[in-house]
Coordinates of C-alpha atoms and ligand atoms in Angstrom, one line a residue:
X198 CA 0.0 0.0 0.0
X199 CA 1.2 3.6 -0.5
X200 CA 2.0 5.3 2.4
X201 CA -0.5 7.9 2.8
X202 CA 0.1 9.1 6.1
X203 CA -0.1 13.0 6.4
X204 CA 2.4 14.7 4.4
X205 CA 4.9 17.0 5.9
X206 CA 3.2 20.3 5.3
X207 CA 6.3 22.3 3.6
X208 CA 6.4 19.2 1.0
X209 CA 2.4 19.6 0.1
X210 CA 2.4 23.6 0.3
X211 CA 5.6 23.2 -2.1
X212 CA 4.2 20.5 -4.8
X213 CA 0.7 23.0 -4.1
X214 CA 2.8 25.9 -5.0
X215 CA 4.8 25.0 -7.7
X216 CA 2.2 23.0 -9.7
X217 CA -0.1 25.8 -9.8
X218 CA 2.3 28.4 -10.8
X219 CA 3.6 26.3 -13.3
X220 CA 0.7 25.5 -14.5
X221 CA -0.9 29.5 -14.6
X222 CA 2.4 30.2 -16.9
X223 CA 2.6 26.5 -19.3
X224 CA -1.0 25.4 -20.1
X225 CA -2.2 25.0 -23.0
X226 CA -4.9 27.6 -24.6
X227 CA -7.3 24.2 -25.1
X228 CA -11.2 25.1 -26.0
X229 CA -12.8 23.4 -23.0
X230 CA -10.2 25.8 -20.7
X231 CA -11.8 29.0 -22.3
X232 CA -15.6 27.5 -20.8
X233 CA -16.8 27.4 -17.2
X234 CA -20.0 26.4 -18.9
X235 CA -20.7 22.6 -17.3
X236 CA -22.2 21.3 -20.5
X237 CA -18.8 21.4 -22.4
X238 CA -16.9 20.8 -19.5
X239 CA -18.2 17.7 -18.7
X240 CA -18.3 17.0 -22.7
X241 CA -14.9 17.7 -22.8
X242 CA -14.4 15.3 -20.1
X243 CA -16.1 12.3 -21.6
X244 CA -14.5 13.1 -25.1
X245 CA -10.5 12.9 -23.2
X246 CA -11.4 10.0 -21.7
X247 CA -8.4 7.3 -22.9
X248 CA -8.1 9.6 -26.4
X249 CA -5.3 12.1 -27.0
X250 CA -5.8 16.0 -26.8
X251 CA -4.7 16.8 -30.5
X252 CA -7.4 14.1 -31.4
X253 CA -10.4 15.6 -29.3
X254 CA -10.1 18.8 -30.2
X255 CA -11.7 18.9 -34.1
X256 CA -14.2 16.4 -32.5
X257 CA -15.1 18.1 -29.6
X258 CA -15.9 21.6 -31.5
X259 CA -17.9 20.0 -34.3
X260 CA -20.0 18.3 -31.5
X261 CA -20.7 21.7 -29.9
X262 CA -21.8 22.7 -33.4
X263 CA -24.4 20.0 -33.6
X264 CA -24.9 19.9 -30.4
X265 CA -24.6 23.4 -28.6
X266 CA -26.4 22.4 -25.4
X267 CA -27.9 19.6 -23.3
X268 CA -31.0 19.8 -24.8
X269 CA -30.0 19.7 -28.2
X270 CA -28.1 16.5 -27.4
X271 CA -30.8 14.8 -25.0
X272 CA -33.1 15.4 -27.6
X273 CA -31.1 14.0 -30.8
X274 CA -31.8 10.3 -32.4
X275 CA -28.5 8.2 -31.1
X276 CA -27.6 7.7 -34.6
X277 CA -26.7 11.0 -34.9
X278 CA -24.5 11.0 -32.2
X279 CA -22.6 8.4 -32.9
X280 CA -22.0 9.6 -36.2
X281 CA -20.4 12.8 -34.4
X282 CA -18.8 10.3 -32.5
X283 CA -17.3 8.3 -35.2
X284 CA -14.0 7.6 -35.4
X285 CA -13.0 8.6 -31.9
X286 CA -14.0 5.2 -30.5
X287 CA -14.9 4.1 -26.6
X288 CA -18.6 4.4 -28.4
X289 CA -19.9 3.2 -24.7
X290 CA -18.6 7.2 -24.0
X291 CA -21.0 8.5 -27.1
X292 CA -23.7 6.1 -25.5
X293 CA -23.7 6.9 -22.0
X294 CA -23.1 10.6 -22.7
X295 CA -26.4 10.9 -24.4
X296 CA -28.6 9.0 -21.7
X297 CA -26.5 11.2 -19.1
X298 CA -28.1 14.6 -21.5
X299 CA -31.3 13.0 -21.8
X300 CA -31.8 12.5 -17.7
X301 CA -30.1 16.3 -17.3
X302 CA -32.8 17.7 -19.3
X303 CA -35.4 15.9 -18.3
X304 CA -34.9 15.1 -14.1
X305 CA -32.3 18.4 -13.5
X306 CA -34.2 21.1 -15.7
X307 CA -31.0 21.0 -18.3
X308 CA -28.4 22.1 -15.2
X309 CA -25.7 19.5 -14.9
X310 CA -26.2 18.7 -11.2
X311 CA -23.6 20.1 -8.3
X312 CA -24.0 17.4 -6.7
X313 CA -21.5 14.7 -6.0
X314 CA -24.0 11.5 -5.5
X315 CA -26.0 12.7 -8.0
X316 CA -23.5 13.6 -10.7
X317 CA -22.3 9.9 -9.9
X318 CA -25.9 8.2 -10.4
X319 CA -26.3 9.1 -14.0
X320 CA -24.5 7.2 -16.9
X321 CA -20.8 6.9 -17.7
X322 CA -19.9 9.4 -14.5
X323 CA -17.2 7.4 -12.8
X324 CA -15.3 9.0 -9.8
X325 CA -13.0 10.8 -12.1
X326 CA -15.5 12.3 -14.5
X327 CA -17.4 13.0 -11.4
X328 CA -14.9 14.9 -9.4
X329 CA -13.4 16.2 -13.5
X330 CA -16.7 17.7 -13.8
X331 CA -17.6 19.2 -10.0
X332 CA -13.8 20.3 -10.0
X333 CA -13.4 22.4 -13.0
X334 CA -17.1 23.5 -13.2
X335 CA -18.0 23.8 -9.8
X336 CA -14.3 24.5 -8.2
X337 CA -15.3 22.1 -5.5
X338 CA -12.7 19.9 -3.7
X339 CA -12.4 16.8 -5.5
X340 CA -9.5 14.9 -6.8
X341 CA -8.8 13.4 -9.8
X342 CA -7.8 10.4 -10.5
X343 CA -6.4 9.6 -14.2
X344 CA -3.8 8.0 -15.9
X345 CA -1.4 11.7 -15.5
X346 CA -2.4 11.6 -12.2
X347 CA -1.2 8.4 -11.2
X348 CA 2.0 8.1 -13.1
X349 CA 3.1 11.5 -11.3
X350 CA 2.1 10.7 -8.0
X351 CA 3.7 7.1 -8.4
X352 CA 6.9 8.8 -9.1
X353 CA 6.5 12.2 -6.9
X354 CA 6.2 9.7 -4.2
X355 CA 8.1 6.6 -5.6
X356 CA 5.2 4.1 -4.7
X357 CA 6.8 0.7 -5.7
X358 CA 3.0 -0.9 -5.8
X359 CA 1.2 -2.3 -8.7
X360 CA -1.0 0.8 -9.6
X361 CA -3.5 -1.8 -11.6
X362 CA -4.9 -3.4 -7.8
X363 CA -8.0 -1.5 -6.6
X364 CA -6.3 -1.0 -2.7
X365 CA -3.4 0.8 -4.3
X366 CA -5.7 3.3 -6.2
X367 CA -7.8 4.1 -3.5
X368 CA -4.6 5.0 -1.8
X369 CA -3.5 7.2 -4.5
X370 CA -7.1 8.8 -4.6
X371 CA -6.5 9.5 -0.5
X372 CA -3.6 10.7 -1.1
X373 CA -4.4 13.0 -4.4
X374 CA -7.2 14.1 -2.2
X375 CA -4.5 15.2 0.9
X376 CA -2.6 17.2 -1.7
X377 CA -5.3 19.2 -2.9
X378 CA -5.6 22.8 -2.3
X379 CA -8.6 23.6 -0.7
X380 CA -10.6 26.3 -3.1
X381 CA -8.3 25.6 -6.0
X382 CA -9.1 22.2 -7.0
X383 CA -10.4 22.9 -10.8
X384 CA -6.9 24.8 -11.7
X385 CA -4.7 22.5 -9.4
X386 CA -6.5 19.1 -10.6
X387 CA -5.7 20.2 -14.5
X388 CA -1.7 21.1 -13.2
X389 CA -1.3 17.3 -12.3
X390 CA -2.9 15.9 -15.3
X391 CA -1.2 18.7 -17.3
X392 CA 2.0 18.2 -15.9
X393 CA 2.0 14.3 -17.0
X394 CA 0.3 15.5 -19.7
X395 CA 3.6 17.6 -21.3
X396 CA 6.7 17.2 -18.9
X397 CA 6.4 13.5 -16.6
X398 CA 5.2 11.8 -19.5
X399 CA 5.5 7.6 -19.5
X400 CA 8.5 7.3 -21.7
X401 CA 11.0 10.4 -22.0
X402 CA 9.6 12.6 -18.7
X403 CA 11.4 15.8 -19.3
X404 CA 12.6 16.3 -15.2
X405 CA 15.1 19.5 -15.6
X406 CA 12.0 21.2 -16.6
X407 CA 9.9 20.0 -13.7
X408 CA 9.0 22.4 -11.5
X409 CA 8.2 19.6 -8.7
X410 CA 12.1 17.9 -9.3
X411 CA 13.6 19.0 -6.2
X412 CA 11.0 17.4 -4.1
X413 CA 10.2 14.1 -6.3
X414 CA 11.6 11.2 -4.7
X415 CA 11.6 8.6 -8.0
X416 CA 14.2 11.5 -9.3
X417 CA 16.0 11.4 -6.1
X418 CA 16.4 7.5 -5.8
X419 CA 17.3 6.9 -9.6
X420 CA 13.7 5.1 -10.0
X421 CA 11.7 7.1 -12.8
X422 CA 11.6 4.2 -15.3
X423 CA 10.2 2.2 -12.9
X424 CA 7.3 3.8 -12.1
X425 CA 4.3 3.5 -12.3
X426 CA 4.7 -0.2 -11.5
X427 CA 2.3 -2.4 -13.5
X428 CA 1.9 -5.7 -14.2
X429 CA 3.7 -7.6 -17.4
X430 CA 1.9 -7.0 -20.2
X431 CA -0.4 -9.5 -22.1
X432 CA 0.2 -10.9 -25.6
X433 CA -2.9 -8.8 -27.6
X434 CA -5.3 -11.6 -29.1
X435 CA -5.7 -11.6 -32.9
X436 CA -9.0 -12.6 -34.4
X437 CA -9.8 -12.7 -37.9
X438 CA -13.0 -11.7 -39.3
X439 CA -15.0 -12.7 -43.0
X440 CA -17.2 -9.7 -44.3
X441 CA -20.3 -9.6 -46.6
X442 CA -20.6 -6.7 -48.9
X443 CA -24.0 -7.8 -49.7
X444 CA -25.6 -6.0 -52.9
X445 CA -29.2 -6.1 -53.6
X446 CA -30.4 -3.6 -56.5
X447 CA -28.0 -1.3 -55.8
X448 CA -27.9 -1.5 -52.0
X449 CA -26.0 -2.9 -49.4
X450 CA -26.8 -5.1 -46.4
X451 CA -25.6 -3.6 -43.2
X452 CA -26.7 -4.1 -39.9
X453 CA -26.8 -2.4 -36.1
X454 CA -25.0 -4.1 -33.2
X455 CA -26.6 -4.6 -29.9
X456 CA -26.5 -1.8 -27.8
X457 CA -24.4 -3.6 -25.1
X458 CA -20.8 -4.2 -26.1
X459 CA -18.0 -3.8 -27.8
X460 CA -19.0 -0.9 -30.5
X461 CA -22.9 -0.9 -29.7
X462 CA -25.2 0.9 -31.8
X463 CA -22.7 1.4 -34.8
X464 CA -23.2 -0.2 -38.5
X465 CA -21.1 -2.7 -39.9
X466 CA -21.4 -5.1 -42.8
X467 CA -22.7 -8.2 -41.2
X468 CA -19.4 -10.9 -40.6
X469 CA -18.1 -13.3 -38.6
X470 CA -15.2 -14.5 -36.8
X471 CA -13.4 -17.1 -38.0
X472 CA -13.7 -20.2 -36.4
X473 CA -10.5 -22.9 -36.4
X474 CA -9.8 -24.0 -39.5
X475 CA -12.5 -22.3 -40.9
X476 CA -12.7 -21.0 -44.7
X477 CA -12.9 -17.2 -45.2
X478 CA -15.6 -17.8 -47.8
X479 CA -17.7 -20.5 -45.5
X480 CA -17.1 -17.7 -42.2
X481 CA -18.2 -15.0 -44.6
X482 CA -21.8 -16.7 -45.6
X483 CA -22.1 -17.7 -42.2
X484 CA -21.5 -14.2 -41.0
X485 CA -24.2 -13.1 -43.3
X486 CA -26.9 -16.0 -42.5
X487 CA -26.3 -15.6 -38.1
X488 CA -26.4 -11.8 -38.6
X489 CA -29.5 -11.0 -41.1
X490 CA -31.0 -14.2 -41.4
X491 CA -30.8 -14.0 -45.7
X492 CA -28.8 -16.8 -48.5
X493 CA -25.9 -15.0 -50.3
X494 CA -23.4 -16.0 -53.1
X495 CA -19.5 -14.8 -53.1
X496 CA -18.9 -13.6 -56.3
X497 CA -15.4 -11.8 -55.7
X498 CA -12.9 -11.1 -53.0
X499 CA -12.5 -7.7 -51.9
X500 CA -10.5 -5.8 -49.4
X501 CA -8.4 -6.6 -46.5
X502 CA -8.4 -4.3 -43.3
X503 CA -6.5 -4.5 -39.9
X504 CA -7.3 -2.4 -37.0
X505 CA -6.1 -2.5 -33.4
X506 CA -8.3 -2.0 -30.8
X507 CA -7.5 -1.7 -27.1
X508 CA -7.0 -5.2 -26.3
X509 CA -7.1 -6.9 -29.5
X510 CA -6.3 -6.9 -33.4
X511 CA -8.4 -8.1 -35.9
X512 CA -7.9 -8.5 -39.6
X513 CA -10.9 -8.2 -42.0
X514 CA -11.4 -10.1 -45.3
X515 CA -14.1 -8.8 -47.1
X516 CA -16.3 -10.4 -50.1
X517 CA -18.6 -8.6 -52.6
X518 CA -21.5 -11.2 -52.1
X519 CA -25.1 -11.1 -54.2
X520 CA -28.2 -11.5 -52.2
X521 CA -29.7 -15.3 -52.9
X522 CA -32.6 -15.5 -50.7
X523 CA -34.5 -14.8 -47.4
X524 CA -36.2 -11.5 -46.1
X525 CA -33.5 -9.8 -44.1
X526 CA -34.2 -9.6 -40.1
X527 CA -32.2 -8.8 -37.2
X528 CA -30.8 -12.3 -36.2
X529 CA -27.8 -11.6 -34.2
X530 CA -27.7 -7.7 -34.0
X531 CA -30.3 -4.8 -33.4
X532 CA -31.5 -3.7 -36.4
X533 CA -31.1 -4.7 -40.7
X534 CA -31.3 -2.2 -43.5
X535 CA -30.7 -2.5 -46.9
X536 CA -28.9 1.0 -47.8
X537 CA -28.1 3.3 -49.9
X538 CA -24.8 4.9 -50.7
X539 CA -25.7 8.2 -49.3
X540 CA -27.2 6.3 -46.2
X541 CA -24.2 4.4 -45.5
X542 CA -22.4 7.8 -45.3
X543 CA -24.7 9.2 -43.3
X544 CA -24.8 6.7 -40.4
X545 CA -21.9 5.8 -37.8
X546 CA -19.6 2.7 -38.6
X547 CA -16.9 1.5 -36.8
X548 CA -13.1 2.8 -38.4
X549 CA -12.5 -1.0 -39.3
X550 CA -16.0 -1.0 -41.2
X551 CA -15.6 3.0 -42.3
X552 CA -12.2 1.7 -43.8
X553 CA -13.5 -0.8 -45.9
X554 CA -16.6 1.6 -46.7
X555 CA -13.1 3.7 -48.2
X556 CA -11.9 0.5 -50.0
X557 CA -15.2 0.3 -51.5
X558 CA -15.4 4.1 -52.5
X559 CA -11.5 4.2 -54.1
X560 CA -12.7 0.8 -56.6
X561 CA -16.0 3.1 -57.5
X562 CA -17.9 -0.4 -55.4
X563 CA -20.3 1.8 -53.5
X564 CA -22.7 2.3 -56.2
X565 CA -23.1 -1.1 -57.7
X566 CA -26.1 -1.6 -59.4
X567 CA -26.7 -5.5 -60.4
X568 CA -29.8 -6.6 -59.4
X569 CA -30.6 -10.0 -56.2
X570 CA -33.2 -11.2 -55.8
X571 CA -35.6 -11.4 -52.6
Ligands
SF4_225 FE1 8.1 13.4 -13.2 FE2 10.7 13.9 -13.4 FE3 9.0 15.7 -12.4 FE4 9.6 13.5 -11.0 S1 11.0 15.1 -11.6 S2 7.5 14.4 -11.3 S3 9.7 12.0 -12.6 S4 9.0 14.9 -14.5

C-alpha cells in the first residue's frame, strides 16, 4: 500500500505551490479551458477520456456545433451521435453521454447537477468524470484520479505498488485528495494531469524542466523508469473476421450491433469471426446467415483491413456477395437495412467498417447496381 500518512506540510504547500504556478504560466490555450459552462466541460471530459488532446479537439468543436447544449443532445436520435462520434472510439462514452443529456434535461431542468452523488448516479460518470466535472465546473474539492495523475504521483512519491490493484488506487485517490488545495481544486487538478500530460510523460519525462524535481523522490532515488509499476503486459489476441458486402439492386446489407458491447449501436457489414480451420468464404456466408437471417453467393474477393483495438487486433477479409434468398431480419444484432450509398455515409460505422466503406469508394464499389433477388 502507499503510504498515505499526512504529508509534511512544507512538501504539500511546495508541490501545491509550484504545480499551480507552473501551470498558470505553461497550459495550453485548449477550447474546454476557455468555458466554465458545465455542458462542455463535462463534454470535454467524456471526449478525453483514454483519447489524445490533438485528437479531441476537431471532434469536440464539431460536437458543440451539432450539439450546442444539453438539450440539443438529449433530444437527438443516437444515430446522430454516434455519427459525431465516429472515429474517436470508446462508443460506450458516445452512448452513455447521451442518456446522461437525456436524464439532465429531463430530471435536473437542463443544469448539470452540483452534486456529487447525483452527478455519480447518471450514466458513464465514474469517480474521475465526477470529481473532472464538480472540479473544474464547480471549483469544488475533488481529486482526480487519471492516468497523468497516477503516473506522477507514483513517481512524486516513488510508490513501488502495482497501480493496476483497486487498494493501491484508493490509496492514490487519499492521497491525491491530501494534496489538494482547498478552493483551487479545478486549476490544481488540471496542473497534475497537465503536468504528465507535457513534462512526466510515460516514456521520456522531461525532469530539468519540472517544477516539482527537487522534491520528487523517484528523481532522487534513480527510479523514474520504474514507475508507475504495472503488471507484465499481455500478448494482444488476434481474431480474424470474414465480411459480406451484400448488394441487392443497388444496396448494401448492413446491420446495427446490440447496444451492449464492444461498438454498440454502430453499423457494420454483417461478418463473422473465424472459427478454427474455418474458410474465409464458409465464415463470410455464415456471418451473413447468423447476422441478417438472408442466403448469399461470393462472387469476388474484396479488401483486407487491420485495426487494433484496445486489447485486441483483428484483420478483416471482405467479399462482394449477391443477395440469394431470405427477407432480411435482425438475427444476431439490433436492427437490418438495406442501404443506400448516401445512407451508409450518413450513419456511424466503426473505423475497421468506415475503412473498408473507403476500399469500396476508391474501386468506385459503393454504387453497384446489379440486381438479387428477394
Ligand atoms: Fe516526473 Fe521527473 Fe518531475 Fe519527477 S522530476 S515528477 S519524474 S518529471
Amino acid at each position: 500500500m502507499p503510504d498515505t500518512s499526512p504529508l509534511p506540510s512544507s512538501t504539500r504547500n511546495a508541490i501545491r505551490r509550484r504545480l499551480l504556478s507552473w501551470y498558470y504560466a505553461s497550459h495550453r490555450d485548449l477550447p474546454w479551458r476557455k468555458t466554465s459552462d458545465p455542458y462542455r466541460i463535462l463534454l470535454s471530459e467524456f471526449m478525453l477520456q483514454q483519447t489524445q488532446v490533438a485528437t479531441v479537439i476537431p471532434y469536440y468543436e464539431r460536437f458543440l456545433k451539432r450539439f450546442p447544449t444539453v438539450h440539443h443532445l438529449a433530444k437527438a436520435p443516437q444515430d446522430d451521435v454516434l455519427k459525431a462520434w465516429e472515429g474517436l472510439g470508446y462508443y460506450s462514452r458516445a452512448r452513455n453521454l447521451h442518456r446522461a443529456a437525456a436524464a439532465i434535461a429531463t430530471d435536473h431542468g437542463g443544469s448539470v447537477p452540483d452534486t456529487y452523488d447525483v452527478l455519480a448516479a447518471l450514466p458513464g460518470f465514474g469517480p474521475y468524470t465526477t470529481a473532472a466535472v464538480l472540479s473544474i465546473a464547480y471549483d469544488q474539492d475533488h481529486a482526480v484520479v487519471d492516468g497523468n495523475v497516477i503516473r506522477v504521483l507514483s513517481r512524486l512519491f516513488d510508490l513501488n505498488q502495482d497501480v493496476t490493484l483497486p487498494a493501491t488506487r484508493v490509496s492514490l485517490q487519499t492521497l491525491a485528495q491530501r494534496l489538494l488545495p482547498p478552493g483551487q481544486a479545478g486549476s490544481y487538478n488540471q496542473a497534475v494531469m497537465e503536468l504528465g500530460a507535457l513534462v512526466c510523460t510515460p516514456r521520456t519525462p522531461q525532469c530539468t524542466d519540472c517544477p516539482v524535481a527537487t522534491v520528487c523522490k523517484a528523481r532522487r532515488r534513480g527510479t523514474v523508469g520504474q514507475r508507475p509499476v504495472k503488471p507484465p503486459r499481455t500478448i494482444t489476441p488476434h481474431y480474424t473476421y470474414a465480411v459480406g458486402i451484400v448488394y441487392k439492386k443497388g444496396r448494401l446489407l448492413i446491420a446495427k450491433r446490440p447496444q451492449k458491447g464492444l461498438l454498440g449501436g454502430l453499423w457494420e457489414f454483417p461478418a463473422a469471426r473465424r472459427n478454427g480451420n474455418e474458410s474465409l468464404k464458409a465464415c463470410c456466408l455464415r456471418g451473413i446467415e447468423e447476422t441478417a437471417g438472408v442466403s448469399a453467393s461470393i462472387k469476388q474477393r474484396g479488401s483486407t483491413v487491420r485495426h487494433a483495438y484496445s486489447h485486441f487486433r483483428v484483420t478483416m477479409h471482405a467479399f462482394h456477395c449477391m443477395h440469394e434468398s431470405g427477407r432480411a431480419r435482425a438475427a444476431a444484432c439490433e436492427e437490418v437495412r438495406w442501404a443506400t450509398p448516401a445512407e451508409i455515409d450518413a450513419l456511424a460505422f466503426s473505423r475497421a467498417n468506415r475503412k473498408l466503406i473507403d476500399s469500396l469508394k476508391q474501386a468506385d464499389l459503393l454504387g453497384f447496381s446489379a440486381t438479387g433477388s428477394e
